[in-house]
PDB file of N, CA and C in Angstrom:
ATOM      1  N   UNK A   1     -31.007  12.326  15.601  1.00 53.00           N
ATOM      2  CA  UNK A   1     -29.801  13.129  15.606  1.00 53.00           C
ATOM      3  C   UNK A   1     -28.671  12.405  16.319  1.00 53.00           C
ATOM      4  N   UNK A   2     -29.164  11.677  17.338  1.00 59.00           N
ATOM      5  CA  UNK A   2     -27.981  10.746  18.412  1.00 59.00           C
ATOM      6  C   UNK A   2     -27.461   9.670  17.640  1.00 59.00           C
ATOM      7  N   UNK A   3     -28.201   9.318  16.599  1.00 63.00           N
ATOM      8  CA  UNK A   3     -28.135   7.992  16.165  1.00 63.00           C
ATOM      9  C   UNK A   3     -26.888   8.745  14.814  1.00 63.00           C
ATOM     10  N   UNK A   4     -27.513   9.714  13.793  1.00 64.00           N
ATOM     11  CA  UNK A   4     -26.322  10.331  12.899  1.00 64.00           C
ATOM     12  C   UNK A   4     -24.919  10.681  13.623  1.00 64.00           C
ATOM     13  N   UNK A   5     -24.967  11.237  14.672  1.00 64.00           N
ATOM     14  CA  UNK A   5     -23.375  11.757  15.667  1.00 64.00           C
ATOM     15  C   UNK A   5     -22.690  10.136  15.728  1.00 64.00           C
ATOM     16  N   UNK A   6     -23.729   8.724  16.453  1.00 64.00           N
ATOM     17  CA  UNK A   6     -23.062   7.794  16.710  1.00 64.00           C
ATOM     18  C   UNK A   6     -22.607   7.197  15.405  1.00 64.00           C
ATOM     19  N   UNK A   7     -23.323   7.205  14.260  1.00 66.00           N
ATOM     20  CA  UNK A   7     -22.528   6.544  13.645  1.00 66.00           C
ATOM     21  C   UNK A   7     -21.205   7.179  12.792  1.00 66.00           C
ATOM     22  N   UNK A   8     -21.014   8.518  12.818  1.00 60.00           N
ATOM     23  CA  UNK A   8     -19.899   9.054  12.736  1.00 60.00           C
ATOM     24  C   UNK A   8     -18.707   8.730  13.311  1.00 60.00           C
ATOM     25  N   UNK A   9     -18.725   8.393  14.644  1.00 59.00           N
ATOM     26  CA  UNK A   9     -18.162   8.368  15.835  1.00 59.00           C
ATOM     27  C   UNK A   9     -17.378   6.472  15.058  1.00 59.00           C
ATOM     28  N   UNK A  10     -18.708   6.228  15.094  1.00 62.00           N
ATOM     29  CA  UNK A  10     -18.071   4.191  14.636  1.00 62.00           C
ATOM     30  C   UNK A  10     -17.132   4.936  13.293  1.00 62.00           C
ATOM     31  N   UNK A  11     -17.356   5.780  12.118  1.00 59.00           N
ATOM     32  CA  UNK A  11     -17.051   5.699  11.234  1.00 59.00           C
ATOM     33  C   UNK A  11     -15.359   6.248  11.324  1.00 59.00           C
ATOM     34  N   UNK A  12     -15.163   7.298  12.140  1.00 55.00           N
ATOM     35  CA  UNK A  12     -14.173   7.688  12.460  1.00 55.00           C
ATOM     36  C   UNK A  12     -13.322   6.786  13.593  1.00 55.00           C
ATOM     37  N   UNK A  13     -13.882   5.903  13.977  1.00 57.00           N
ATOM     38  CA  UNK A  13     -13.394   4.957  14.989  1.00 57.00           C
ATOM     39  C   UNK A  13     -12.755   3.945  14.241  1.00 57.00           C
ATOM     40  N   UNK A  14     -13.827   3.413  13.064  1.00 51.00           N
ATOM     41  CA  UNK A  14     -13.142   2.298  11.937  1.00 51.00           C
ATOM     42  C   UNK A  14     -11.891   2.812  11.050  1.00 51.00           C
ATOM     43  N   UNK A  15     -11.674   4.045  10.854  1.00 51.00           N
ATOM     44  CA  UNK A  15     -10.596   4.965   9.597  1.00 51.00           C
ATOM     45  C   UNK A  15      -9.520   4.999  10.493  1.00 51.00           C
ATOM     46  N   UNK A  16      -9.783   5.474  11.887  1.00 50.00           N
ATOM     47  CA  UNK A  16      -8.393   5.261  12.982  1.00 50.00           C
ATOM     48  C   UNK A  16      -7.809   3.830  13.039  1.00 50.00           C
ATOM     49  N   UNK A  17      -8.753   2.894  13.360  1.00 50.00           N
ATOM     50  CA  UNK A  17      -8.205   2.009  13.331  1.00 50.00           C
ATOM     51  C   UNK A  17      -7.669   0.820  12.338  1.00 50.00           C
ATOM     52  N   UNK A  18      -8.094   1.316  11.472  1.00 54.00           N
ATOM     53  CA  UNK A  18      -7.029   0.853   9.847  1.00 54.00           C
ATOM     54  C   UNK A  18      -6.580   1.819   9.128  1.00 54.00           C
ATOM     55  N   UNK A  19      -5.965   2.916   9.694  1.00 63.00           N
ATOM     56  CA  UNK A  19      -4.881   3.893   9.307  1.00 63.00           C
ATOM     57  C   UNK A  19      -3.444   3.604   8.920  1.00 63.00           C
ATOM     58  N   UNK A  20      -2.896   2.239   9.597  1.00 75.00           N
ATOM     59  CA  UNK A  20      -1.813   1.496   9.873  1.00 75.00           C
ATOM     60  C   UNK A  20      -1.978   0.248   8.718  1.00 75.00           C
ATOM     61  N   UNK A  21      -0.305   0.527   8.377  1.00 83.00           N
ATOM     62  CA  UNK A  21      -0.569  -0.209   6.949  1.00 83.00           C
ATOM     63  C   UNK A  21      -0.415  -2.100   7.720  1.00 83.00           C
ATOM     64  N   UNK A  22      -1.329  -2.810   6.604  1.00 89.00           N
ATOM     65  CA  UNK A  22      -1.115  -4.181   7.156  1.00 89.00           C
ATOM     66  C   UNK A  22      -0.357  -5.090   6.384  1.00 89.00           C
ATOM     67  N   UNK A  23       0.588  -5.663   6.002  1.00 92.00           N
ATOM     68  CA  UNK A  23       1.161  -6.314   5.294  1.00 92.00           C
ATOM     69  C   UNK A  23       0.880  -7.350   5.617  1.00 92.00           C
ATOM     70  N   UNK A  24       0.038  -8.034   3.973  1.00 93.00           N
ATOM     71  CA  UNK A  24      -0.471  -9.499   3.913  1.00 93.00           C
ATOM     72  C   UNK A  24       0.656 -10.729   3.175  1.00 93.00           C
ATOM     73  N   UNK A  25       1.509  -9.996   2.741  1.00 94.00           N
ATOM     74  CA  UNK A  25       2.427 -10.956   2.163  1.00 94.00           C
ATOM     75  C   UNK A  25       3.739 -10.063   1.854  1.00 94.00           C
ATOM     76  N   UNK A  26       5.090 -10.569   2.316  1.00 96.00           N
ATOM     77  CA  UNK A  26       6.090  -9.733   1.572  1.00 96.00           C
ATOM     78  C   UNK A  26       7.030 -10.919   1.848  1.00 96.00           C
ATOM     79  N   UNK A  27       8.267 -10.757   0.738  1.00 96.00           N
ATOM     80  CA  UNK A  27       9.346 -12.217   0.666  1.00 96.00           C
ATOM     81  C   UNK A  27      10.603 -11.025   0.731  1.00 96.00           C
ATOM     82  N   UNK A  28      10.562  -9.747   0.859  1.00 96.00           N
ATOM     83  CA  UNK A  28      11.487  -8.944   0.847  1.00 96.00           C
ATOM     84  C   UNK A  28      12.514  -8.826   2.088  1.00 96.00           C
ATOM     85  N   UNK A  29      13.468  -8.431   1.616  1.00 96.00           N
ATOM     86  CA  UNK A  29      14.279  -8.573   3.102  1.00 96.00           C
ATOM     87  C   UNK A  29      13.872  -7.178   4.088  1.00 96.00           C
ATOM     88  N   UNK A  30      14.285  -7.774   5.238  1.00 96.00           N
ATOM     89  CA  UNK A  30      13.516  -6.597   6.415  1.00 96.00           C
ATOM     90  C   UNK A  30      13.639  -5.623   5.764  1.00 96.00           C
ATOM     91  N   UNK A  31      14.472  -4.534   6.040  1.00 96.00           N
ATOM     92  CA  UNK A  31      15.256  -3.291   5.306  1.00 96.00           C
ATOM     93  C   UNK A  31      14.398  -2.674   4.300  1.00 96.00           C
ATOM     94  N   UNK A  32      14.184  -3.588   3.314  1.00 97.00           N
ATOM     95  CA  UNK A  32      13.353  -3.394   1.777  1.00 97.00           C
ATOM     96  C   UNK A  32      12.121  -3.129   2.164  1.00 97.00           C
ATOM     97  N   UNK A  33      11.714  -3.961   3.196  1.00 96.00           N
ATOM     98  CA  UNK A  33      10.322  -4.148   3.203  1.00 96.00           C
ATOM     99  C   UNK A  33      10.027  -2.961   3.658  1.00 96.00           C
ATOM    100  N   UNK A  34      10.427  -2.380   5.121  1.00 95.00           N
ATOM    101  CA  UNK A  34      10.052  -1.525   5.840  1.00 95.00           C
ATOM    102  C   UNK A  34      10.308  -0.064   4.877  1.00 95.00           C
ATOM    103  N   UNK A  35      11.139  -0.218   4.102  1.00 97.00           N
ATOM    104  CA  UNK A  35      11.134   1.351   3.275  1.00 97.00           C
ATOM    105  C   UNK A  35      10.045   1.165   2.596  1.00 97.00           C
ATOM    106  N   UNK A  36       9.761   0.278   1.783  1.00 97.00           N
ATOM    107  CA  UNK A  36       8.797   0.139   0.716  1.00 97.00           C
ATOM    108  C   UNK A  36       7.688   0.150   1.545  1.00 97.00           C
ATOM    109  N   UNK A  37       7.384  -0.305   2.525  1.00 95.00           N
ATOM    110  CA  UNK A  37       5.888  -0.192   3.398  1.00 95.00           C
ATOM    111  C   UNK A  37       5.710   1.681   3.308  1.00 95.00           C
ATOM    112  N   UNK A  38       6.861   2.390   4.081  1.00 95.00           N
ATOM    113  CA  UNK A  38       7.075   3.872   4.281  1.00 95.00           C
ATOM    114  C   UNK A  38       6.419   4.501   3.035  1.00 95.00           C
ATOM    115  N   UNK A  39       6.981   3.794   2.164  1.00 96.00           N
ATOM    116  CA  UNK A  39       7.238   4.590   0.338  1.00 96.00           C
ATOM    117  C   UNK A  39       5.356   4.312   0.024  1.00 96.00           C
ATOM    118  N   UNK A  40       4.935   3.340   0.368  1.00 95.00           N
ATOM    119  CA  UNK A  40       3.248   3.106  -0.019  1.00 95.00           C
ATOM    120  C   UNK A  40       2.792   4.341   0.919  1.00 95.00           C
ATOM    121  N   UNK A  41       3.111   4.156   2.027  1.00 93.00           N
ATOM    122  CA  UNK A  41       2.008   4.894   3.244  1.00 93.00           C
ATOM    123  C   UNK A  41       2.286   6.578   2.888  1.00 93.00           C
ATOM    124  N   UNK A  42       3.345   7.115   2.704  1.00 94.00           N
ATOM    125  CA  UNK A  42       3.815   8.272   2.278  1.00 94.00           C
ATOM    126  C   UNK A  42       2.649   8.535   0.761  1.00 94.00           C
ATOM    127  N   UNK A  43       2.570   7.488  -0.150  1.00 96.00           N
ATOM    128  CA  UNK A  43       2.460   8.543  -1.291  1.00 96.00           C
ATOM    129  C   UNK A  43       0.771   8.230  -1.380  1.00 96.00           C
ATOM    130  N   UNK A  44       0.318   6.967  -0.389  1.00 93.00           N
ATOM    131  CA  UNK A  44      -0.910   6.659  -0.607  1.00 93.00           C
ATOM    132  C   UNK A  44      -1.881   8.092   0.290  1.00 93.00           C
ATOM    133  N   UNK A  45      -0.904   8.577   0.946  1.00 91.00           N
ATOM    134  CA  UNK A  45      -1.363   9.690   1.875  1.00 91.00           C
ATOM    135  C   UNK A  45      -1.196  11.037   1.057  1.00 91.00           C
ATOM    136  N   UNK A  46      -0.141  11.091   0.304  1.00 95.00           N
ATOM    137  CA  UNK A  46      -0.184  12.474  -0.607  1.00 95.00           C
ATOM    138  C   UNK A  46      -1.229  12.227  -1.336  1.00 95.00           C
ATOM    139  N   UNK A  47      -1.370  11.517  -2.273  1.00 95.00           N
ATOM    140  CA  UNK A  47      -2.172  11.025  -3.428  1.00 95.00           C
ATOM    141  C   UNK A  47      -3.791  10.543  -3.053  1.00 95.00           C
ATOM    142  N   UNK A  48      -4.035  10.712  -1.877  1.00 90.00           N
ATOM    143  CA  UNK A  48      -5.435  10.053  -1.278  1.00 90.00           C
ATOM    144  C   UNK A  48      -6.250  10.053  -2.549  1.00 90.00           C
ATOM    145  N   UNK A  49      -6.259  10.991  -3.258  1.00 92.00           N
ATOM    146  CA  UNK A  49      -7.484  11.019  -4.093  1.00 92.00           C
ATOM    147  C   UNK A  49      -7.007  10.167  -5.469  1.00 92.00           C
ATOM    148  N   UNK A  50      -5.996  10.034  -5.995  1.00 95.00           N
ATOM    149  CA  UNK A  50      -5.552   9.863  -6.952  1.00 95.00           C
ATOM    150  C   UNK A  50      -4.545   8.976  -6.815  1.00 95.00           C
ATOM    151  N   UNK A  51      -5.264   7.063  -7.209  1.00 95.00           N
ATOM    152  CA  UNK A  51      -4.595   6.341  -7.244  1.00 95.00           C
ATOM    153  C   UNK A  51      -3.232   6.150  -8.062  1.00 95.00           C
ATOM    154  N   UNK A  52      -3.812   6.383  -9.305  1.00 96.00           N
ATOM    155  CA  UNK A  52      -2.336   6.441 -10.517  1.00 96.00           C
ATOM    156  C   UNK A  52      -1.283   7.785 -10.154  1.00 96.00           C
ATOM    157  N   UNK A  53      -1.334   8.513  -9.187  1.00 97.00           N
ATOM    158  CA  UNK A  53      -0.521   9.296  -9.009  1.00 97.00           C
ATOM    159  C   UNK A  53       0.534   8.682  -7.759  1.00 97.00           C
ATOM    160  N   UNK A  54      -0.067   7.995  -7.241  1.00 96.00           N
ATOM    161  CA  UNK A  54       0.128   7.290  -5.783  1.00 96.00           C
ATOM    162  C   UNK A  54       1.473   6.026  -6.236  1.00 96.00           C
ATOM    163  N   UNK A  55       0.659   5.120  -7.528  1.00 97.00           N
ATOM    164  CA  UNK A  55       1.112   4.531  -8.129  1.00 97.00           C
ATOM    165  C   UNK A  55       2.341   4.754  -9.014  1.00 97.00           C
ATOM    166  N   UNK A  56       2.432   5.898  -9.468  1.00 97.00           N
ATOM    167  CA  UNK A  56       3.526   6.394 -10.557  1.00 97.00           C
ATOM    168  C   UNK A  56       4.410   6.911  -9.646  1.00 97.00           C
ATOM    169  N   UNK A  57       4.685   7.577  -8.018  1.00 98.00           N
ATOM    170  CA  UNK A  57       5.485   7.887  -6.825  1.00 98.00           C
ATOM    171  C   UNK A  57       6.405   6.385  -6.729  1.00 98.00           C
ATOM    172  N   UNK A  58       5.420   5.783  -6.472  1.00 98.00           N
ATOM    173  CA  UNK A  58       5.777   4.527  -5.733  1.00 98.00           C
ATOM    174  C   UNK A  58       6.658   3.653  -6.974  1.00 98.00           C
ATOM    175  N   UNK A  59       6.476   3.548  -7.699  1.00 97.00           N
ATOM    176  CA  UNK A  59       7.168   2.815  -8.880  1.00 97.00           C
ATOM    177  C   UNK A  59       8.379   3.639  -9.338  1.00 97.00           C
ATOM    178  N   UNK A  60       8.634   5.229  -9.398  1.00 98.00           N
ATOM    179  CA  UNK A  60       9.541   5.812  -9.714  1.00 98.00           C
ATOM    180  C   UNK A  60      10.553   5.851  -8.952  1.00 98.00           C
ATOM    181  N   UNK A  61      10.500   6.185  -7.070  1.00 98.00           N
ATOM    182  CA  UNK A  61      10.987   6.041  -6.115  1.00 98.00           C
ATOM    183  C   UNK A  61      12.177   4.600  -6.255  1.00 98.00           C
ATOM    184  N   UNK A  62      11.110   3.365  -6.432  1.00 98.00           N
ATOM    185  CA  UNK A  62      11.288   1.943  -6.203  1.00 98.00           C
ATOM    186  C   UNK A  62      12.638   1.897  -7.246  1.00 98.00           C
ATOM    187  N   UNK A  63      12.239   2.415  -8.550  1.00 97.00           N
ATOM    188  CA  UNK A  63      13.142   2.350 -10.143  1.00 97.00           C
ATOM    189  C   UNK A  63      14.435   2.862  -9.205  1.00 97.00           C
ATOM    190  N   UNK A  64      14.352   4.301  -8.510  1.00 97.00           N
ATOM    191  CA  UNK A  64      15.739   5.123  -7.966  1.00 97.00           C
ATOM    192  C   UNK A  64      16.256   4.132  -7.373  1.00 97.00           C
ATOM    193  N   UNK A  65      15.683   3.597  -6.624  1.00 97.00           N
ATOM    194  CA  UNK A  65      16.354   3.365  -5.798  1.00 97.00           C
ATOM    195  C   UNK A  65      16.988   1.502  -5.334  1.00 97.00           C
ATOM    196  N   UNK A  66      16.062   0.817  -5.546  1.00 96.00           N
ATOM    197  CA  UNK A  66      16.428  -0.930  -6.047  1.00 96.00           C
ATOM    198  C   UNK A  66      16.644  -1.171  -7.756  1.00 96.00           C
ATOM    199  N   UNK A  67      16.835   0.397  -8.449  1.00 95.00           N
ATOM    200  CA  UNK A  67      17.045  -0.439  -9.836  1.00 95.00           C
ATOM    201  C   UNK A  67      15.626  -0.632 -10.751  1.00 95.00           C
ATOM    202  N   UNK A  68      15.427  -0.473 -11.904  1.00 92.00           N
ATOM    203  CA  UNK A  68      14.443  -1.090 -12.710  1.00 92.00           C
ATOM    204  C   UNK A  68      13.816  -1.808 -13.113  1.00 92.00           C
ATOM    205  N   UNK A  69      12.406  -1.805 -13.338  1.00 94.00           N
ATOM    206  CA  UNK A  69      11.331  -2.971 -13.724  1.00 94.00           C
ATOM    207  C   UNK A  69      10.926  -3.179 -12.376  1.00 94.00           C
ATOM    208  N   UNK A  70      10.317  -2.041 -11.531  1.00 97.00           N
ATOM    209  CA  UNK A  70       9.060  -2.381 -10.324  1.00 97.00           C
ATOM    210  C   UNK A  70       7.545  -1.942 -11.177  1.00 97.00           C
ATOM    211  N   UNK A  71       6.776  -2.728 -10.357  1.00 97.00           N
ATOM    212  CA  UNK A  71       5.423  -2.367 -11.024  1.00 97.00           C
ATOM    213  C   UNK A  71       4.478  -1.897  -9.540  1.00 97.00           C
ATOM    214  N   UNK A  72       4.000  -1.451 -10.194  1.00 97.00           N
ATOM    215  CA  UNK A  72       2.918  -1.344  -8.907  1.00 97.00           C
ATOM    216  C   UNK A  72       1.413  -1.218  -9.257  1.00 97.00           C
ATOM    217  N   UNK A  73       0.706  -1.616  -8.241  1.00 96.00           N
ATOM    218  CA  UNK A  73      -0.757  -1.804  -8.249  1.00 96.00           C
ATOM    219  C   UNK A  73      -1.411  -1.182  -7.051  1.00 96.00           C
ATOM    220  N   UNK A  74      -2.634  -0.047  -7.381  1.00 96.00           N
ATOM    221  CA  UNK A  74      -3.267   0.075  -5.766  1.00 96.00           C
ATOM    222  C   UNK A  74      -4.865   0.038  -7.054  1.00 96.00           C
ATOM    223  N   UNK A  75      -5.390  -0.156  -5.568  1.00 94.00           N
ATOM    224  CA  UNK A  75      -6.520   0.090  -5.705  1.00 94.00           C
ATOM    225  C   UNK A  75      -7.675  -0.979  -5.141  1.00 94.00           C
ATOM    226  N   UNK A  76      -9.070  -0.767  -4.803  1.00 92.00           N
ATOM    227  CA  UNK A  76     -10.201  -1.695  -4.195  1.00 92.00           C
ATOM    228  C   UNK A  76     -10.677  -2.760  -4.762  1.00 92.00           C
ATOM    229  N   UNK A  77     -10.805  -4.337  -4.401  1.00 87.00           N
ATOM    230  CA  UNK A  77     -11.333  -4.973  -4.926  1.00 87.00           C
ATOM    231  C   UNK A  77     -11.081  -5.364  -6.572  1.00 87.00           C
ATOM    232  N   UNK A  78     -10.199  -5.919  -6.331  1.00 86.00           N
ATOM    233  CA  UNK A  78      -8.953  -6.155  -7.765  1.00 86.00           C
ATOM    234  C   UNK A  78      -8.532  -7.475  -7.031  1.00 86.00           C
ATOM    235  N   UNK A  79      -8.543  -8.543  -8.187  1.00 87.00           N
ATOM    236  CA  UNK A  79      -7.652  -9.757  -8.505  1.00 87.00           C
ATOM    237  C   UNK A  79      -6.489  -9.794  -9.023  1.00 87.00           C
ATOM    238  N   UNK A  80      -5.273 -10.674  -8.788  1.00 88.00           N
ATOM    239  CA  UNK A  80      -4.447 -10.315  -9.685  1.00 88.00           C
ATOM    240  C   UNK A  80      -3.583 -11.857  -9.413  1.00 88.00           C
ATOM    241  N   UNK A  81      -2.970 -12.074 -10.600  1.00 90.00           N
ATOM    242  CA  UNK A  81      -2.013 -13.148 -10.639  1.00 90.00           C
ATOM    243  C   UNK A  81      -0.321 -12.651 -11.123  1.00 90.00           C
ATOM    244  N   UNK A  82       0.879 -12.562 -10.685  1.00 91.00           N
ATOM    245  CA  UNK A  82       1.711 -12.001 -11.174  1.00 91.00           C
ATOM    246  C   UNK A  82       2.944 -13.067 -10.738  1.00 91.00           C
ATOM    247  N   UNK A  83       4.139 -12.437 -11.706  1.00 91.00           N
ATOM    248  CA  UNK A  83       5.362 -13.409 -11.475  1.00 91.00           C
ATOM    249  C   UNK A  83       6.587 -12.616 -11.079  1.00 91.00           C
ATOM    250  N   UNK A  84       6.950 -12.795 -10.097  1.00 92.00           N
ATOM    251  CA  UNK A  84       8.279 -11.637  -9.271  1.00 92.00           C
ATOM    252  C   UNK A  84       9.410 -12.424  -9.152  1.00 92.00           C
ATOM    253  N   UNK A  85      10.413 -11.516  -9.204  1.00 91.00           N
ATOM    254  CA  UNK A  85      11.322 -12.507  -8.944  1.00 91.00           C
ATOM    255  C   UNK A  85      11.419 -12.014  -7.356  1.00 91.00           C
ATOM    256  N   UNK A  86      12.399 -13.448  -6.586  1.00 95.00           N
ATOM    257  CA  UNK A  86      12.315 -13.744  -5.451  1.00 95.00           C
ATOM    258  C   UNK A  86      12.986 -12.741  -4.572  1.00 95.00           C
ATOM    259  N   UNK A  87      11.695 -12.312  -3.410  1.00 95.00           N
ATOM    260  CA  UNK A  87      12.828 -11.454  -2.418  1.00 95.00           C
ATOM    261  C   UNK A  87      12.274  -9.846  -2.929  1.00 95.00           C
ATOM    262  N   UNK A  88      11.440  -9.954  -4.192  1.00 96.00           N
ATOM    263  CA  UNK A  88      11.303  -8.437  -4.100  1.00 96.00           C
ATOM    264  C   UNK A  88       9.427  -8.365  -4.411  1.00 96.00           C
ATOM    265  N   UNK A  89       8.965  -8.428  -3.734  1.00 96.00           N
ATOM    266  CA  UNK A  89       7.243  -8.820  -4.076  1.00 96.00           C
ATOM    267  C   UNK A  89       6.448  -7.842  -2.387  1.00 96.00           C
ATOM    268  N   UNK A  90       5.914  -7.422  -2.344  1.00 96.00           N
ATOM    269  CA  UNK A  90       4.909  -6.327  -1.437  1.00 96.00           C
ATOM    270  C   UNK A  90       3.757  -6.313  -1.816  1.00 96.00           C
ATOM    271  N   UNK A  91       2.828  -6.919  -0.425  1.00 95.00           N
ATOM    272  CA  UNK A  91       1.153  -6.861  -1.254  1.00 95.00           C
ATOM    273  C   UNK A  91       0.485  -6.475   0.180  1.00 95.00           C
ATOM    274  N   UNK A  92      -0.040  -5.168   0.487  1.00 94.00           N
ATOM    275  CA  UNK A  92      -0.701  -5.014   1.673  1.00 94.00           C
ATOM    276  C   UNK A  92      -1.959  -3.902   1.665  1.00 94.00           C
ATOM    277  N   UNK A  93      -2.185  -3.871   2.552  1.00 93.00           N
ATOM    278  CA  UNK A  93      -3.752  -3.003   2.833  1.00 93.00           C
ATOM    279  C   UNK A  93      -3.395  -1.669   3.289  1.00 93.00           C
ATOM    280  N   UNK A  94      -3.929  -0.568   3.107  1.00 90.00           N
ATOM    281  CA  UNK A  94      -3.258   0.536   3.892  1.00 90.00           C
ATOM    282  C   UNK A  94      -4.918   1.345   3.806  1.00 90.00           C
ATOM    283  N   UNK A  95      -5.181   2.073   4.834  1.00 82.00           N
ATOM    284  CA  UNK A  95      -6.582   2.617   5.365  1.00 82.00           C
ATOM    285  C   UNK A  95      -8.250   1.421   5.035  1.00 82.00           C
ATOM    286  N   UNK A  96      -7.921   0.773   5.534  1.00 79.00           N
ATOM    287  CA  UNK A  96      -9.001  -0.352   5.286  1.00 79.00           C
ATOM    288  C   UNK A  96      -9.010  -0.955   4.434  1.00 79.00           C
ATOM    289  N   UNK A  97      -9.635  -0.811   3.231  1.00 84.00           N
ATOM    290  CA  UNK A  97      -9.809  -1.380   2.045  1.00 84.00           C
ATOM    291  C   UNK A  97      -9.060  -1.131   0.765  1.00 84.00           C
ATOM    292  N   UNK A  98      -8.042  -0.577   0.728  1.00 91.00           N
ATOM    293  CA  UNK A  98      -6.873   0.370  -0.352  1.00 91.00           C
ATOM    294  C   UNK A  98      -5.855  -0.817  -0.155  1.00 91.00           C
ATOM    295  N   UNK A  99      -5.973  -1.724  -1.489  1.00 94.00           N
ATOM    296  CA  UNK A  99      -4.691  -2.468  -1.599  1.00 94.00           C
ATOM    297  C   UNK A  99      -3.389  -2.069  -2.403  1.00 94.00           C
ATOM    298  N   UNK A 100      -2.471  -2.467  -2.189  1.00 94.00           N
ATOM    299  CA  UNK A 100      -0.843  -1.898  -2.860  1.00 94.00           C
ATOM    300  C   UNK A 100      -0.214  -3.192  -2.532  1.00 94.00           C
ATOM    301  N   UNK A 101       0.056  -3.682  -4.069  1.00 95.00           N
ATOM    302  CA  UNK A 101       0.654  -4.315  -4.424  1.00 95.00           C
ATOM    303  C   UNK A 101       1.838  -4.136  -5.528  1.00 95.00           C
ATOM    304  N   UNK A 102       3.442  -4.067  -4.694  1.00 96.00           N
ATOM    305  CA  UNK A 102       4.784  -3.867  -5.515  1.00 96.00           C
ATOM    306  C   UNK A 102       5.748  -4.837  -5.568  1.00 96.00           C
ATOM    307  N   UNK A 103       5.789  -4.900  -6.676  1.00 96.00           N
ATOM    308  CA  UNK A 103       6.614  -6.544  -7.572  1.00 96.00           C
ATOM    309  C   UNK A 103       7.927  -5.856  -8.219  1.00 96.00           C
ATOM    310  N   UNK A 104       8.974  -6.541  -8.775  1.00 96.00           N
ATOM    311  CA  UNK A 104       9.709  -6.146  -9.572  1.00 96.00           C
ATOM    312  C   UNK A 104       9.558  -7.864 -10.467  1.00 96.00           C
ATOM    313  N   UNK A 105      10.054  -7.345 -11.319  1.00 91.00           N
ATOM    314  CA  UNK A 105      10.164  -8.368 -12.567  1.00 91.00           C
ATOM    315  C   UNK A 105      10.875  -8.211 -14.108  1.00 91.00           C
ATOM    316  N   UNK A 106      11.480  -8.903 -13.809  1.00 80.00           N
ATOM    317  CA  UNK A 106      12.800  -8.355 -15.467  1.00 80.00           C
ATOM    318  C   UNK A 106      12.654  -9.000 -16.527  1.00 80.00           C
TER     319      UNK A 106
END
Protein backbone atom coordinates (compact mmCIF):
# COMPACT_ATOMS: atom_id res chain seq x y z
CA UNK A 1 0.00 0.00 0.00
CA UNK A 2 3.18 2.43 0.93
CA UNK A 3 4.76 1.51 -2.12
CA UNK A 4 1.16 2.42 -4.48
CA UNK A 5 0.77 6.10 -2.32
CA UNK A 6 4.77 6.51 -3.15
CA UNK A 7 4.60 6.09 -6.47
CA UNK A 8 1.74 8.46 -6.95
CA UNK A 9 3.51 10.98 -5.04
CA UNK A 10 6.80 10.52 -7.84
CA UNK A 11 3.95 10.59 -10.44
CA UNK A 12 2.42 13.79 -9.36
CA UNK A 13 5.88 15.14 -8.53
CA UNK A 14 7.02 14.38 -12.34
CA UNK A 15 3.44 16.27 -13.97
CA UNK A 16 4.39 19.36 -11.54
CA UNK A 17 7.47 19.48 -12.64
CA UNK A 18 7.00 19.56 -16.46
CA UNK A 19 3.84 21.60 -16.27
CA UNK A 20 6.01 24.59 -17.63
CA UNK A 21 6.26 24.86 -21.22
CA UNK A 22 10.00 24.21 -22.54
CA UNK A 23 10.99 25.75 -25.68
CA UNK A 24 13.44 23.64 -27.74
CA UNK A 25 13.82 25.84 -30.67
CA UNK A 26 12.18 29.24 -31.70
CA UNK A 27 13.81 31.97 -34.43
CA UNK A 28 10.74 34.23 -33.51
CA UNK A 29 11.11 37.56 -32.19
CA UNK A 30 10.74 37.88 -28.28
CA UNK A 31 7.14 39.38 -28.35
CA UNK A 32 5.94 36.54 -30.92
CA UNK A 33 7.44 34.02 -29.15
CA UNK A 34 6.17 34.64 -25.70
CA UNK A 35 2.42 35.07 -27.03
CA UNK A 36 2.65 32.05 -29.09
CA UNK A 37 4.28 30.02 -26.09
CA UNK A 38 0.86 31.60 -23.97
CA UNK A 39 -1.43 30.66 -27.13
CA UNK A 40 0.09 26.67 -26.94
CA UNK A 41 -0.10 26.50 -23.03
CA UNK A 42 -3.71 28.11 -22.96
CA UNK A 43 -5.31 25.80 -25.56
CA UNK A 44 -3.06 22.69 -24.81
CA UNK A 45 -4.75 23.11 -21.27
CA UNK A 46 -8.39 23.66 -22.59
CA UNK A 47 -8.08 20.88 -25.08
CA UNK A 48 -6.06 18.33 -22.71
CA UNK A 49 -7.93 15.60 -24.17
CA UNK A 50 -8.21 16.58 -27.66
CA UNK A 51 -5.21 17.24 -29.65
CA UNK A 52 -6.82 18.47 -33.07
CA UNK A 53 -8.94 20.77 -31.09
CA UNK A 54 -5.84 22.23 -29.31
CA UNK A 55 -4.38 22.36 -32.77
CA UNK A 56 -7.26 24.06 -34.77
CA UNK A 57 -7.23 27.08 -31.47
CA UNK A 58 -3.75 27.51 -32.00
CA UNK A 59 -3.60 27.86 -35.83
CA UNK A 60 -6.85 30.03 -35.96
CA UNK A 61 -5.69 32.46 -33.16
CA UNK A 62 -2.03 32.53 -35.02
CA UNK A 63 -4.17 33.19 -38.78
CA UNK A 64 -5.99 36.43 -36.47
CA UNK A 65 -3.55 37.56 -35.50
CA UNK A 66 0.24 37.36 -37.52
CA UNK A 67 -1.81 36.88 -40.77
CA UNK A 68 -2.20 33.54 -42.80
CA UNK A 69 -0.66 30.18 -43.59
CA UNK A 70 0.38 29.01 -39.77
CA UNK A 71 0.36 25.33 -39.35
CA UNK A 72 0.50 23.59 -36.39
CA UNK A 73 1.48 20.24 -34.98
CA UNK A 74 0.99 18.64 -31.35
CA UNK A 75 1.25 15.55 -30.38
CA UNK A 76 3.78 12.37 -28.79
CA UNK A 77 6.55 10.93 -30.46
CA UNK A 78 6.27 12.33 -34.08
CA UNK A 79 9.13 13.20 -36.58
CA UNK A 80 8.90 15.90 -38.73
CA UNK A 81 10.89 17.82 -41.42
CA UNK A 82 9.34 21.28 -42.44
CA UNK A 83 10.21 24.62 -44.31
CA UNK A 84 9.28 28.13 -42.49
CA UNK A 85 9.96 31.09 -43.42
CA UNK A 86 12.44 32.99 -41.19
CA UNK A 87 11.57 34.46 -37.75
CA UNK A 88 8.26 32.66 -37.53
CA UNK A 89 8.94 28.76 -36.53
CA UNK A 90 7.94 27.40 -32.55
CA UNK A 91 8.79 23.84 -31.57
CA UNK A 92 8.47 22.99 -27.75
CA UNK A 93 7.36 20.50 -25.05
CA UNK A 94 4.54 21.44 -22.80
CA UNK A 95 3.51 18.78 -19.73
CA UNK A 96 6.37 16.30 -20.36
CA UNK A 97 6.03 14.55 -23.36
CA UNK A 98 3.23 16.76 -25.53
CA UNK A 99 5.12 18.35 -28.40
CA UNK A 100 3.78 21.70 -30.33
CA UNK A 101 5.22 22.57 -33.11
CA UNK A 102 4.04 26.23 -35.02
CA UNK A 103 5.48 27.26 -38.43
CA UNK A 104 4.05 29.67 -40.86
CA UNK A 105 4.80 29.14 -44.51
CA UNK A 106 3.39 30.83 -47.75
Amino acid sequence: MEEAEEEKKDEADYKRLHSFPLIRHSDMPEEMRIETMELCVTACEKHATNNESAAKMIKETMDKRFGSSWHVVIGEGFGFEITHEVKNLLYMFFGGSLAVCVWKCS
